[in-house]
Short mmCIF file of C-alpha atoms in Angstrom, two decimals:
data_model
loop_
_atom_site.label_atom_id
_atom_site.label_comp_id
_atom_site.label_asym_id
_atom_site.label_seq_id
_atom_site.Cartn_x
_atom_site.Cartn_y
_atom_site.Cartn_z
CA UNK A 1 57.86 -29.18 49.60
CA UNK A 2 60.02 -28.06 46.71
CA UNK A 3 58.59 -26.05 44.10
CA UNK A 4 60.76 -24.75 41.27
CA UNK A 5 58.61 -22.43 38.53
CA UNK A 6 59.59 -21.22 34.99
CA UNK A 7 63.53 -21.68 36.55
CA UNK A 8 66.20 -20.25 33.86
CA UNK A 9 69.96 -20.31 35.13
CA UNK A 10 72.14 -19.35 32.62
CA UNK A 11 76.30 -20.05 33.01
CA UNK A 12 78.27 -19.03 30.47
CA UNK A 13 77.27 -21.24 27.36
CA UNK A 14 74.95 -23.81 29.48
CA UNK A 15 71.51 -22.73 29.77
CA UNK A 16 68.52 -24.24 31.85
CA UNK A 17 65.32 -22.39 31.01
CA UNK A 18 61.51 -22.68 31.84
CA UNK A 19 62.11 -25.86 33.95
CA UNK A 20 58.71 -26.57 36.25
CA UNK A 21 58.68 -29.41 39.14
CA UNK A 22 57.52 -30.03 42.59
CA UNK A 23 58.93 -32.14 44.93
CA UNK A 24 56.85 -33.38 47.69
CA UNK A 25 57.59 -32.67 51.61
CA UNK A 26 59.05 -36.07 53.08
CA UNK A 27 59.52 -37.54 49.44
CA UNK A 28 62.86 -39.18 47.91
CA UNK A 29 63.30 -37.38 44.42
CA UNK A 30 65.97 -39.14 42.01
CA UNK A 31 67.30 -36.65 39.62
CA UNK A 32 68.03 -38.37 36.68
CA UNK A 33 70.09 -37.75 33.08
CA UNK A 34 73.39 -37.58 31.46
CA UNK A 35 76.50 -36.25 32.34
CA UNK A 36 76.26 -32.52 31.73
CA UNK A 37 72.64 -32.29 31.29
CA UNK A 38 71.86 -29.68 34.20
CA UNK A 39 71.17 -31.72 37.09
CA UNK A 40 74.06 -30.37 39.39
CA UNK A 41 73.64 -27.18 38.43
CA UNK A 42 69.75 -27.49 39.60
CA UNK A 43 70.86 -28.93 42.66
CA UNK A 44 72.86 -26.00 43.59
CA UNK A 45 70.31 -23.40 42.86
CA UNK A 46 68.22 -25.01 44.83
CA UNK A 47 70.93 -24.65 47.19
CA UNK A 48 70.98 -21.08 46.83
CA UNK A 49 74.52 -21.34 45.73
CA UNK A 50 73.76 -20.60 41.80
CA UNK A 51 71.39 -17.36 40.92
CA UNK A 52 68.91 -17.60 39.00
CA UNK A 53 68.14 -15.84 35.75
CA UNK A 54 64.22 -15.70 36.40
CA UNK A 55 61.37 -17.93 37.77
CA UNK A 56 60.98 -18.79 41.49
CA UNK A 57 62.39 -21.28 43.97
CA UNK A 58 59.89 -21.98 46.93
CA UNK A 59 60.46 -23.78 49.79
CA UNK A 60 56.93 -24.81 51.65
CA UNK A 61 55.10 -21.85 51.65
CA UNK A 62 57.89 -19.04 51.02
CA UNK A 63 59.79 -17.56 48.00
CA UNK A 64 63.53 -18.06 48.64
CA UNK A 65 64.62 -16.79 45.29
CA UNK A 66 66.61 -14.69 46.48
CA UNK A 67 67.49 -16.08 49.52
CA UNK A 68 71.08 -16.72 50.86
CA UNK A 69 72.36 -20.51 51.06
CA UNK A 70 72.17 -19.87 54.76
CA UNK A 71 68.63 -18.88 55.21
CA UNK A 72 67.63 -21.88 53.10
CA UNK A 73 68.34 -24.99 55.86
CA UNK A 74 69.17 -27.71 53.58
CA UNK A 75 71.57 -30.07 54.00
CA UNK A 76 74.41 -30.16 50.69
CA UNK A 77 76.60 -33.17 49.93
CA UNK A 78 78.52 -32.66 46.93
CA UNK A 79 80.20 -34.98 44.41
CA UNK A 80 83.60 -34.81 46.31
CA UNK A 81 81.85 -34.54 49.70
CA UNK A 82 84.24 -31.43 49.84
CA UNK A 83 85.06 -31.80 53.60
CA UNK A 84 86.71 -29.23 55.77
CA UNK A 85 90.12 -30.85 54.99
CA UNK A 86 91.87 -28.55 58.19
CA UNK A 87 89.35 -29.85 60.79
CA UNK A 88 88.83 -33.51 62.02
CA UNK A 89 85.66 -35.45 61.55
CA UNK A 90 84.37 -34.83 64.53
CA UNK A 91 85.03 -31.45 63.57
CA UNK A 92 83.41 -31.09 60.25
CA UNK A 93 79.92 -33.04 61.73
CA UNK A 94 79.75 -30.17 64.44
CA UNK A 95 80.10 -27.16 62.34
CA UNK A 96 77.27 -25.86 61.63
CA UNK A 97 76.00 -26.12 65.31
CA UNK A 98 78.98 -24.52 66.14
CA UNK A 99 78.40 -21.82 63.51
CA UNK A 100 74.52 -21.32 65.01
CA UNK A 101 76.40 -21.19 68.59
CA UNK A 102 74.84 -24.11 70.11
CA UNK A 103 76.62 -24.95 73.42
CA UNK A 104 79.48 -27.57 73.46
CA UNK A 105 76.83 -30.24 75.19
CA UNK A 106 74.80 -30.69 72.73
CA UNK A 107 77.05 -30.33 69.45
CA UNK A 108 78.79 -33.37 71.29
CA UNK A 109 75.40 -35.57 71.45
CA UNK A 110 74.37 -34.39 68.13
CA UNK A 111 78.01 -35.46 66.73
CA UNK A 112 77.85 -38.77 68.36
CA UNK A 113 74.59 -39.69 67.13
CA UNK A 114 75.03 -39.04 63.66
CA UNK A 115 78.47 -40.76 64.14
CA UNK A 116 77.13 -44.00 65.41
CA UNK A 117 73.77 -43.41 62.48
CA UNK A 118 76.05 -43.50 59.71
CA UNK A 119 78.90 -45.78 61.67
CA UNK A 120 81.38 -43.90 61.42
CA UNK A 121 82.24 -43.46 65.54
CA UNK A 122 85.45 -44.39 65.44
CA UNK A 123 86.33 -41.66 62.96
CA UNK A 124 86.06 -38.97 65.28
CA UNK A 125 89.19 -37.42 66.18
CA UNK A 126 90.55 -38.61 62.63
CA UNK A 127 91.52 -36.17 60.09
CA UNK A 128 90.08 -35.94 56.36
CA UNK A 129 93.59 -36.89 54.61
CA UNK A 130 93.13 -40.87 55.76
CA UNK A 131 89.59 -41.46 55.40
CA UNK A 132 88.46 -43.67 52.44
CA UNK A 133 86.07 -42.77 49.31
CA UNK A 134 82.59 -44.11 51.51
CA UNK A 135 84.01 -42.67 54.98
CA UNK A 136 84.09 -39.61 53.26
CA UNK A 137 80.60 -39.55 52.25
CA UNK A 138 78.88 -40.53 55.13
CA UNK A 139 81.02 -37.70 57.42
CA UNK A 140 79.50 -35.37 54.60
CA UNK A 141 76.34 -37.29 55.28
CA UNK A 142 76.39 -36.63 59.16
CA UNK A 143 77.88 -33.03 58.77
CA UNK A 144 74.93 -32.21 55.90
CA UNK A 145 72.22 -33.47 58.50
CA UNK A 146 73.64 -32.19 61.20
CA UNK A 147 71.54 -29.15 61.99
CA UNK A 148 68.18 -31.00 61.81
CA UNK A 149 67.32 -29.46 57.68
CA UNK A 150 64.27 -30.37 56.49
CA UNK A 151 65.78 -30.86 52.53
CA UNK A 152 68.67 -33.13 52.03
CA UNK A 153 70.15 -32.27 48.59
CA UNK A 154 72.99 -34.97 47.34
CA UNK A 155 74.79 -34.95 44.09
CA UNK A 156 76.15 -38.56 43.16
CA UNK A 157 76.68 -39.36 46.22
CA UNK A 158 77.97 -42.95 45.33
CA UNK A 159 79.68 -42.67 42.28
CA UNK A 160 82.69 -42.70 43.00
CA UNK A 161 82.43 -45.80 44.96
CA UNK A 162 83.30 -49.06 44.48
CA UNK A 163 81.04 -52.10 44.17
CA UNK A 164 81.23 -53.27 47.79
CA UNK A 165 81.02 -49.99 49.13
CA UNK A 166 77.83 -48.42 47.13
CA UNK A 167 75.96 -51.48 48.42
CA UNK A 168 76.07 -50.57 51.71
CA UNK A 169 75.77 -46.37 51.08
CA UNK A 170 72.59 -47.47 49.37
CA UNK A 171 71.43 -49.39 52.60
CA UNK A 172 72.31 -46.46 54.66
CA UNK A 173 70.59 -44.09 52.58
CA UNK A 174 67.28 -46.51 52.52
CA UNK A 175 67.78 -46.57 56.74
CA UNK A 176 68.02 -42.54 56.39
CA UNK A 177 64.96 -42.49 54.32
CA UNK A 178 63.00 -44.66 56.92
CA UNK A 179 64.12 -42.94 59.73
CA UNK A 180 64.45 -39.70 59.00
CA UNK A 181 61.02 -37.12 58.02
CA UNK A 182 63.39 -35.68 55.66
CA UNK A 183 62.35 -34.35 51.69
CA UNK A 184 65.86 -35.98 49.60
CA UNK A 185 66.97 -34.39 45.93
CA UNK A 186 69.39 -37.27 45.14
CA UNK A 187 71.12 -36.65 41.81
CA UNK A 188 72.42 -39.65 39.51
CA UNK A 189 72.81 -41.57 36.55
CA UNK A 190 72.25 -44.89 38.17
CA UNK A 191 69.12 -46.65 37.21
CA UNK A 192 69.63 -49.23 39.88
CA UNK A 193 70.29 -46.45 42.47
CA UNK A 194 67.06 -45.40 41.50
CA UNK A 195 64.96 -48.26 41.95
CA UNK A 196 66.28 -48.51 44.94
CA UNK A 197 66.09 -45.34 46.61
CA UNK A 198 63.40 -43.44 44.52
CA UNK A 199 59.99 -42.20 45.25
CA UNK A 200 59.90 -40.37 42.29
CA UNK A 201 62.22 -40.23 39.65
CA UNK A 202 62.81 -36.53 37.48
CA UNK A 203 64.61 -37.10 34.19
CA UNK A 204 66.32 -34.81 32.83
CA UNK A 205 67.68 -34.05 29.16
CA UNK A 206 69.35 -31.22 27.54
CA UNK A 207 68.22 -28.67 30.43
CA UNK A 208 65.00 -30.03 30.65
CA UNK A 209 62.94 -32.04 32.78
CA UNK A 210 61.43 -35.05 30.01
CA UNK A 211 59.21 -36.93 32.02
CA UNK A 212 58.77 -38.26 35.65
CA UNK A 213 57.85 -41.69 37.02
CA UNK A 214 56.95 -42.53 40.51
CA UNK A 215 57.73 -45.99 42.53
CA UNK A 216 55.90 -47.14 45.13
CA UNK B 1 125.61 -30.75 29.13
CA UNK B 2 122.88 -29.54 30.71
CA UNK B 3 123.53 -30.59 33.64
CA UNK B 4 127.09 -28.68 33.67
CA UNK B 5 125.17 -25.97 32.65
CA UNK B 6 122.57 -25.87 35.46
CA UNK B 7 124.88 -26.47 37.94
CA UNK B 8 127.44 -23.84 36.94
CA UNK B 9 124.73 -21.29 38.10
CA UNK B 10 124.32 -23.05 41.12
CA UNK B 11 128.22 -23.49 41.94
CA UNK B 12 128.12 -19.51 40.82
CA UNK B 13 125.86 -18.44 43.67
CA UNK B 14 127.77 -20.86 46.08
CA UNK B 15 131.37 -19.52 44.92
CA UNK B 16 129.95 -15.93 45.63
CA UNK B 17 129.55 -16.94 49.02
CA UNK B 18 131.88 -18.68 49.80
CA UNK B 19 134.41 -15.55 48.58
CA UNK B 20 132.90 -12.94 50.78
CA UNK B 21 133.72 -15.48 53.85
CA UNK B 22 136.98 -15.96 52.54
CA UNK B 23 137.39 -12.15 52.36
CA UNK B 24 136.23 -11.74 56.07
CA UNK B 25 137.24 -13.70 59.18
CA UNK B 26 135.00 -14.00 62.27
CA UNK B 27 136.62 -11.01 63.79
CA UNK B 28 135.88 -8.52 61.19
CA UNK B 29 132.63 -9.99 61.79
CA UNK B 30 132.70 -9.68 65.76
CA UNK B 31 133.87 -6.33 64.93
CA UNK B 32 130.78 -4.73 62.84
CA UNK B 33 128.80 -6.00 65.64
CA UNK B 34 130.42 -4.19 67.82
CA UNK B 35 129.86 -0.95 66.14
CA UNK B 36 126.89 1.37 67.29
CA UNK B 37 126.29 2.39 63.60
CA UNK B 38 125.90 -1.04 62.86
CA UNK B 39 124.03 -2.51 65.73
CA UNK B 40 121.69 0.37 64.79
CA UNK B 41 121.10 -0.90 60.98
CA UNK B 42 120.24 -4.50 62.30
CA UNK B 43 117.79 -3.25 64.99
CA UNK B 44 116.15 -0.93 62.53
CA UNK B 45 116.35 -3.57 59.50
CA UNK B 46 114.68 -6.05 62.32
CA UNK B 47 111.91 -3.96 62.95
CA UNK B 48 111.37 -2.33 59.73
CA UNK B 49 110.62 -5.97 57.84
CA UNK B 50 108.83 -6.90 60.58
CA UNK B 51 106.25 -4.03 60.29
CA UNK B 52 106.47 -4.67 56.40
CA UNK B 53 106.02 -8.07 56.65
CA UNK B 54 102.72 -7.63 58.99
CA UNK B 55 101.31 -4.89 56.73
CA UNK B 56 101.71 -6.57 53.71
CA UNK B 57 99.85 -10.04 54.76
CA UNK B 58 97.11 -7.02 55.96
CA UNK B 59 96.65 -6.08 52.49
CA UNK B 60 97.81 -9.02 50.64
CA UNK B 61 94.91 -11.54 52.21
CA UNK B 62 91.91 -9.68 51.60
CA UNK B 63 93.20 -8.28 48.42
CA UNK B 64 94.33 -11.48 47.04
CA UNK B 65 91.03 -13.06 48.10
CA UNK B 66 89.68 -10.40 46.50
CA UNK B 67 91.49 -11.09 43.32
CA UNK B 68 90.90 -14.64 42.82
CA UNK B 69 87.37 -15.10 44.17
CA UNK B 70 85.34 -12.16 42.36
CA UNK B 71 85.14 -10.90 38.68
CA UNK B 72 84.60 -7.59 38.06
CA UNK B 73 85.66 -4.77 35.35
CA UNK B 74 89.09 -4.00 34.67
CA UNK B 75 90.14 -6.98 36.62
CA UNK B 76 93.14 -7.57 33.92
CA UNK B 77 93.92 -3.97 34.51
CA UNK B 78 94.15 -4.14 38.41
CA UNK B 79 96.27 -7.41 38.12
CA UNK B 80 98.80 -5.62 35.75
CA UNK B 81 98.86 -2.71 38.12
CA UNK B 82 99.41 -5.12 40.99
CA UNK B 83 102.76 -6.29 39.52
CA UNK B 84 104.03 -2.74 38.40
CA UNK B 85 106.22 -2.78 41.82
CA UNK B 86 108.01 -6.20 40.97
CA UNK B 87 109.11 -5.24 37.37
CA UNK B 88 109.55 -1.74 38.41
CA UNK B 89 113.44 -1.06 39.06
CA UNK B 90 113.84 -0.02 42.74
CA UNK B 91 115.12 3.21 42.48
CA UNK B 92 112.41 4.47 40.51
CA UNK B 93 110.06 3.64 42.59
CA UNK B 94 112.29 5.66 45.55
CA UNK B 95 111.59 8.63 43.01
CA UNK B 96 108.02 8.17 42.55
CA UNK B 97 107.65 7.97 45.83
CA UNK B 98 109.50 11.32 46.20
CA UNK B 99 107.62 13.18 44.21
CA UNK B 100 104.28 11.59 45.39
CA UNK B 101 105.42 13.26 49.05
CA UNK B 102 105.97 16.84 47.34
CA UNK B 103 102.45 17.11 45.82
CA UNK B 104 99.47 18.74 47.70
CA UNK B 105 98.32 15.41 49.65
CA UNK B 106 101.72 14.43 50.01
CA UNK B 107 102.85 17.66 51.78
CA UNK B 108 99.62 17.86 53.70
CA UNK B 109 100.60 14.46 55.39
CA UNK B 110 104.06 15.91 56.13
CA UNK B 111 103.03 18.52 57.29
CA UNK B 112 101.35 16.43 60.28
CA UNK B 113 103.91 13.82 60.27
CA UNK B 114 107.03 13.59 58.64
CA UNK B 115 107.97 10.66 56.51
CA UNK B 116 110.77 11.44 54.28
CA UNK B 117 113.53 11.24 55.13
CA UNK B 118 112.90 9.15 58.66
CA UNK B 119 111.70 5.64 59.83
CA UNK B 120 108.46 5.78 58.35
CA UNK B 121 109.89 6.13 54.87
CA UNK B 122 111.92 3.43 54.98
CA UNK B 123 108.83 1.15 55.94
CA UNK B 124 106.97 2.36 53.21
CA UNK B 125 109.64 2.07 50.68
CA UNK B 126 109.97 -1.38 51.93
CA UNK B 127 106.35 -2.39 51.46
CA UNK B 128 106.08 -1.06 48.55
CA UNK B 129 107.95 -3.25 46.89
CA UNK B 130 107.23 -6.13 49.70
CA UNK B 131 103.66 -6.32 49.76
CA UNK B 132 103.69 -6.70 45.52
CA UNK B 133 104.98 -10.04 46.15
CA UNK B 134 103.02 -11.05 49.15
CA UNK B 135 99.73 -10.00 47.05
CA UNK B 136 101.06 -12.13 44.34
CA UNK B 137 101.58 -15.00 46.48
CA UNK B 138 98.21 -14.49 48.47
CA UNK B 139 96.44 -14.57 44.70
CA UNK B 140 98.12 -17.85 43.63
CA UNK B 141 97.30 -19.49 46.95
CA UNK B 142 93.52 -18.55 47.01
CA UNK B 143 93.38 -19.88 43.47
CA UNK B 144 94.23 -23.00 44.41
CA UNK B 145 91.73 -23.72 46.54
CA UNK B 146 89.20 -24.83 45.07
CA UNK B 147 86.25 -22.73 46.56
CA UNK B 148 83.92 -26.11 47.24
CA UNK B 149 84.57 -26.17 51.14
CA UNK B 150 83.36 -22.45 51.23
CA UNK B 151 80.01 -23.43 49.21
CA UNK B 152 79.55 -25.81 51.33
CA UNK B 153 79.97 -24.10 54.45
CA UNK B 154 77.59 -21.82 53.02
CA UNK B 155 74.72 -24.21 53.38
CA UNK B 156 75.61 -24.98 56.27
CA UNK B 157 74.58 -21.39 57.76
CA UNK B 158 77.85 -19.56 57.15
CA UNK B 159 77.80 -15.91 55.76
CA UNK B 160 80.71 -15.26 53.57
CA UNK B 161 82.78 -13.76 56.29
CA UNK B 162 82.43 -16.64 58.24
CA UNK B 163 83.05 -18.66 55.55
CA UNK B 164 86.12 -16.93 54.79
CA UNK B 165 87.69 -16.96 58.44
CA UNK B 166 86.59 -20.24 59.38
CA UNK B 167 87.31 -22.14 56.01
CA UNK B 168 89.37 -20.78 53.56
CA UNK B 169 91.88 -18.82 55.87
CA UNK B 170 92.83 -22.06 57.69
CA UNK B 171 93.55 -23.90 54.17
CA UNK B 172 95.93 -20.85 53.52
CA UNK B 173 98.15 -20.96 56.14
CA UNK B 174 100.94 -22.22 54.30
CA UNK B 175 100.45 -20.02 52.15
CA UNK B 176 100.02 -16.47 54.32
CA UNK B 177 103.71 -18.22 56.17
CA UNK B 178 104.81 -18.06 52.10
CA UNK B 179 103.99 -14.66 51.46
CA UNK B 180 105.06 -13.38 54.85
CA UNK B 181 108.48 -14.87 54.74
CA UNK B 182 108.73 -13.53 51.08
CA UNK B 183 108.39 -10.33 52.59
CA UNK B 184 110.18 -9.90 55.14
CA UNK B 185 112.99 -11.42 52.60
CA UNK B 186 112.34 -9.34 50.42
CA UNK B 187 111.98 -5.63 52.91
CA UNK B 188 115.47 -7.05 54.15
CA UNK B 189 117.57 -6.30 50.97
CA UNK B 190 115.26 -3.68 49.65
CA UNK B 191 118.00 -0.76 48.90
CA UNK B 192 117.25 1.39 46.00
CA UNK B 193 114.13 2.79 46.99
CA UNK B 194 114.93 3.68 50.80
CA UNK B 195 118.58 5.24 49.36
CA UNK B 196 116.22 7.94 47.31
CA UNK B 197 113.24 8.03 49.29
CA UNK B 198 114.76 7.97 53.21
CA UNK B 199 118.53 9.01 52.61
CA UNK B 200 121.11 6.99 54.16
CA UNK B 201 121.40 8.87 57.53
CA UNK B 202 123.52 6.66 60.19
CA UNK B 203 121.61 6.03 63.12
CA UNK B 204 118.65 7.48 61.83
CA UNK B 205 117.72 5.99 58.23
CA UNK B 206 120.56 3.33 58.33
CA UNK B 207 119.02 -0.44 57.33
CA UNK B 208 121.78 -3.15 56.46
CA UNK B 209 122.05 -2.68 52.53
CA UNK B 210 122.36 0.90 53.58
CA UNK B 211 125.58 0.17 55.61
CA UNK B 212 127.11 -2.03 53.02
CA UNK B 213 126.83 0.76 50.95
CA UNK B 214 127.85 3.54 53.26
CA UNK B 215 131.02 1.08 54.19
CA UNK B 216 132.06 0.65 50.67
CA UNK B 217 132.44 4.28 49.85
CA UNK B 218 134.31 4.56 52.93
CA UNK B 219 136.48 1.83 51.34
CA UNK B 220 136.08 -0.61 54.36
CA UNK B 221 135.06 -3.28 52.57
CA UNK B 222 135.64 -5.50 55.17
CA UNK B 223 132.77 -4.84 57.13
CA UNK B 224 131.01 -4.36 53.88
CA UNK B 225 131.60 -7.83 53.21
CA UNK B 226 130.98 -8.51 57.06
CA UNK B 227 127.15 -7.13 57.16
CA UNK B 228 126.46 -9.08 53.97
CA UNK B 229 127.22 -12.16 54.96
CA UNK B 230 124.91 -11.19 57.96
CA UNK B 231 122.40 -10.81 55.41
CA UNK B 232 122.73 -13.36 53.36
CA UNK B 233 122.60 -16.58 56.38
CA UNK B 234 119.43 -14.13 57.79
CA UNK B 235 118.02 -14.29 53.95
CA UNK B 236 118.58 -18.06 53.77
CA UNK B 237 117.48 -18.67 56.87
CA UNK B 238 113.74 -17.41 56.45
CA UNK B 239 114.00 -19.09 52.88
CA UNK B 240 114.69 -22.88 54.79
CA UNK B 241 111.68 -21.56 56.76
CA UNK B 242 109.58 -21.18 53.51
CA UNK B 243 110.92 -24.62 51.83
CA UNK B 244 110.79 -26.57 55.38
CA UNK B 245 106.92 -25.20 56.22
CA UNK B 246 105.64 -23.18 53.49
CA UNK B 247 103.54 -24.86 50.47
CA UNK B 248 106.46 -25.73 47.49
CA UNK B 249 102.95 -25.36 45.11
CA UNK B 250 102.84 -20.90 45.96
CA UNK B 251 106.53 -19.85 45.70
CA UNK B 252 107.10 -17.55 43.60
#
């Protein structure tokens, strides 16, 4: 569970103050607004990688305020996936097993089956220069879940996709979501992305959470 | 017309060369290698940029991290100080470096080990002027990466250290070969400062601008002419170095 109470962030001229919400453990959250409106910058507080002006950020049953990203286990895939552009995929999935010094054995197993999850096993040993705009999101896919986190946090993950390729993100994402006991903070302006990923939809407006509607 | 004028610069710098080989044959060349006095000046002026040229990517990585990652107070003022040694003119900073030896700290430290006036002095008089554009090179390159990859790493259980070693220094690489090359380049024909600051003592303080100059008041310009062309292939060699491998985005 997600819990976020009387949040302000403040950055330079943009401002996000008293927002309340609570996002429920195992539930896919669709962050929802326009362009500008706060919703990546929420994302990455809850990320730890913003501070916060005041209010509290809990995380099941503890206050991780002031917590560092690291502490905070959740799984990031920004906009431009942002992938370790020196390393290979293979690489950039193991990472942060090979940051928490797991032994070579299992990063391998736990790089392969993420691989083959998000179909991307013949990728491995390919660098991050050649891959295309949905290759590179599921890598940051596999490296985000890679260290079992209990929050997935994605910002527009498919937007800059095309047609043909968002269709079958979406499926992977609805496979993920089935699969995986995993709470989801999925930020977009996509109503159809919504409908079909959503368990509960946040929308947002001018720093501001408006209203909230829940599917199924 | 402009491109007669652009490349009447370039046929300038190539026409300066090309006189200095026409004023020296390969044995006047063979010859100043020959010479103790010289062989001295290229070992030292080998080893000297070297240790420069490792010192300044010491300080220029952290500090240029430093520089383009963090805000802080006075950061306008620190940049500005940062560039004082490249608009500086050389031999003033051989003064100021001088005097900074004769003041109470400065004698204390001589009075343990002696700098002016030896090997020492001409390494720091080198980096003085070295590591200013090695920090400003460092700077540019950590600016341009964008610091996403570190965020991310972040989350992914890094602390800002290993962030820092495992993500951003690898992405820099070009650039750290940039600034270290730049360096070295430019601890080679630094002159000014080590003239005032370490003498120009053959076989003890002698680097290869040093020699050119000692030659020429000896009038044998000859082997003047003979150690700069030595210095000019070495400078253009670890230039094609920069252009071949180094990132065109960082050089300064």
């Amino acid at each position: 569970m997600i819990r976020g109470i009387n949040l302000s962030i403040h950055q330079g001229d943009f401002k996000l103050s008293n927002l309340n919400f609570t996002i429920e453990a195992k539930e896919y959250v669709v962050l929802m607004g326009k362009t500008g409106c706060g919703k990546t910058t929420l994302l990455e507080t809850i990320c730890g990688l913003r501070k916060l002006s005041s209010g509290e950020i809990w995380i099941n049953d503890k206050n991780v305020s002031n917590e560092v990203p690291a502490k905070r286990e959740i799984g990031y895939v920004p906009q431009d996936a942002a992938l370790f552009n020196t390393m290979t995929v293979k690489k950039n999935i193991g990472f942060a097993l090979k940051i928490r010094k797991c032994n070579k054995q299992k990063i391998e197993e736990r790089t392969n089956e993420l691989a083959e999850l998000m179909g991307i096993d013949h990728l491995l040993e390919r660098r991050i220069d050649g891959l295309s705009g949905g290759e590179k999101q599921r890598v940051a896919l596999a490296r985000a879940l890679s260290f079992y986190p209990q929050i997935l946090c994605l910002d527009e993950p498919l937007s800059a996709l095309d047609e043909d390729t968002k269709g079958d993100m979406i499926e992977l994402l609805v496979k993920l979501k089935q699969n995986l006991d995993i709470t989801v903070v999925h930020v977009t302006h996509s109503n159809f992305e919504a409908s079909k990923l959503a368990n509960k939809v946040l929308y947002f407006e001018a720093g501001t959470i408006t209203h909230q509607k829940k599917f199924r | 017309m402009m491109g007669i004028v652009a490349s009447t610069y370039i046929i300038l710098i190539v026409a300066m060369m090309v006189a200095d080989m026409s004023y020296t044959s390969p044995g006047h060349i063979f010859e100043a290698l020959k010479s103790k006095e010289i062989q001295y000046a290229i070992k030292l002026s080998l080893i000297t940029c070297t240790v420069t040229m490792i010192l300044s990517v010491m300080v220029a990585v952290p500090l240029g991290y430093f520089m383009s990652r963090f805000e802080f107070p006075f950061k306008k003022v620190i940049d500005a100080i940062l560039d004082i040694p490249i608009v500086l003119p050389p031999l003033v900073i051989g003064l100021s470096l001088l005097i900074l030896f004769q003041t109470a700290p400065g004698r204390f430290i001589e009075s343990h080990v002696r700098i002016t006036y030896t090997v020492y002095s001409v390494v720091i008089a080198q980096f003085m002027v070295a590591c200013a554009f090695a920090v400003r090179t460092m700077y540019v390159t950590f600016s341009q990466i964008n610091n996403r990859q570190e965020q991310v790493a972040l989350t992914l259980g890094c602390n800002q250290k290993q962030a820092f070693f495992n993500i951003l220094l690898p992405q820099a690489k070009n650039g750290i070969l940039t600034a270290a090359s730049l360096a070295w380049a430019r601890a080679l024909g630094e002159f000014g400062p080590i003239l005032i600051f370490s003498g120009a003592t053959r076989m003890r303080t002698e680097v290869l601008p040093t020699t050119v100059f000692l030659e020429m008041t000896v009038g044998n310009i000859e082997a003047a002419v003979a150690v700069s062309l030595i210095m000019i292939f070495s400078g253009f060699a670890v230039l094609m170095v920069v252009r071949l491998f180094g990132d065109k985005k960082v050089i300064v």
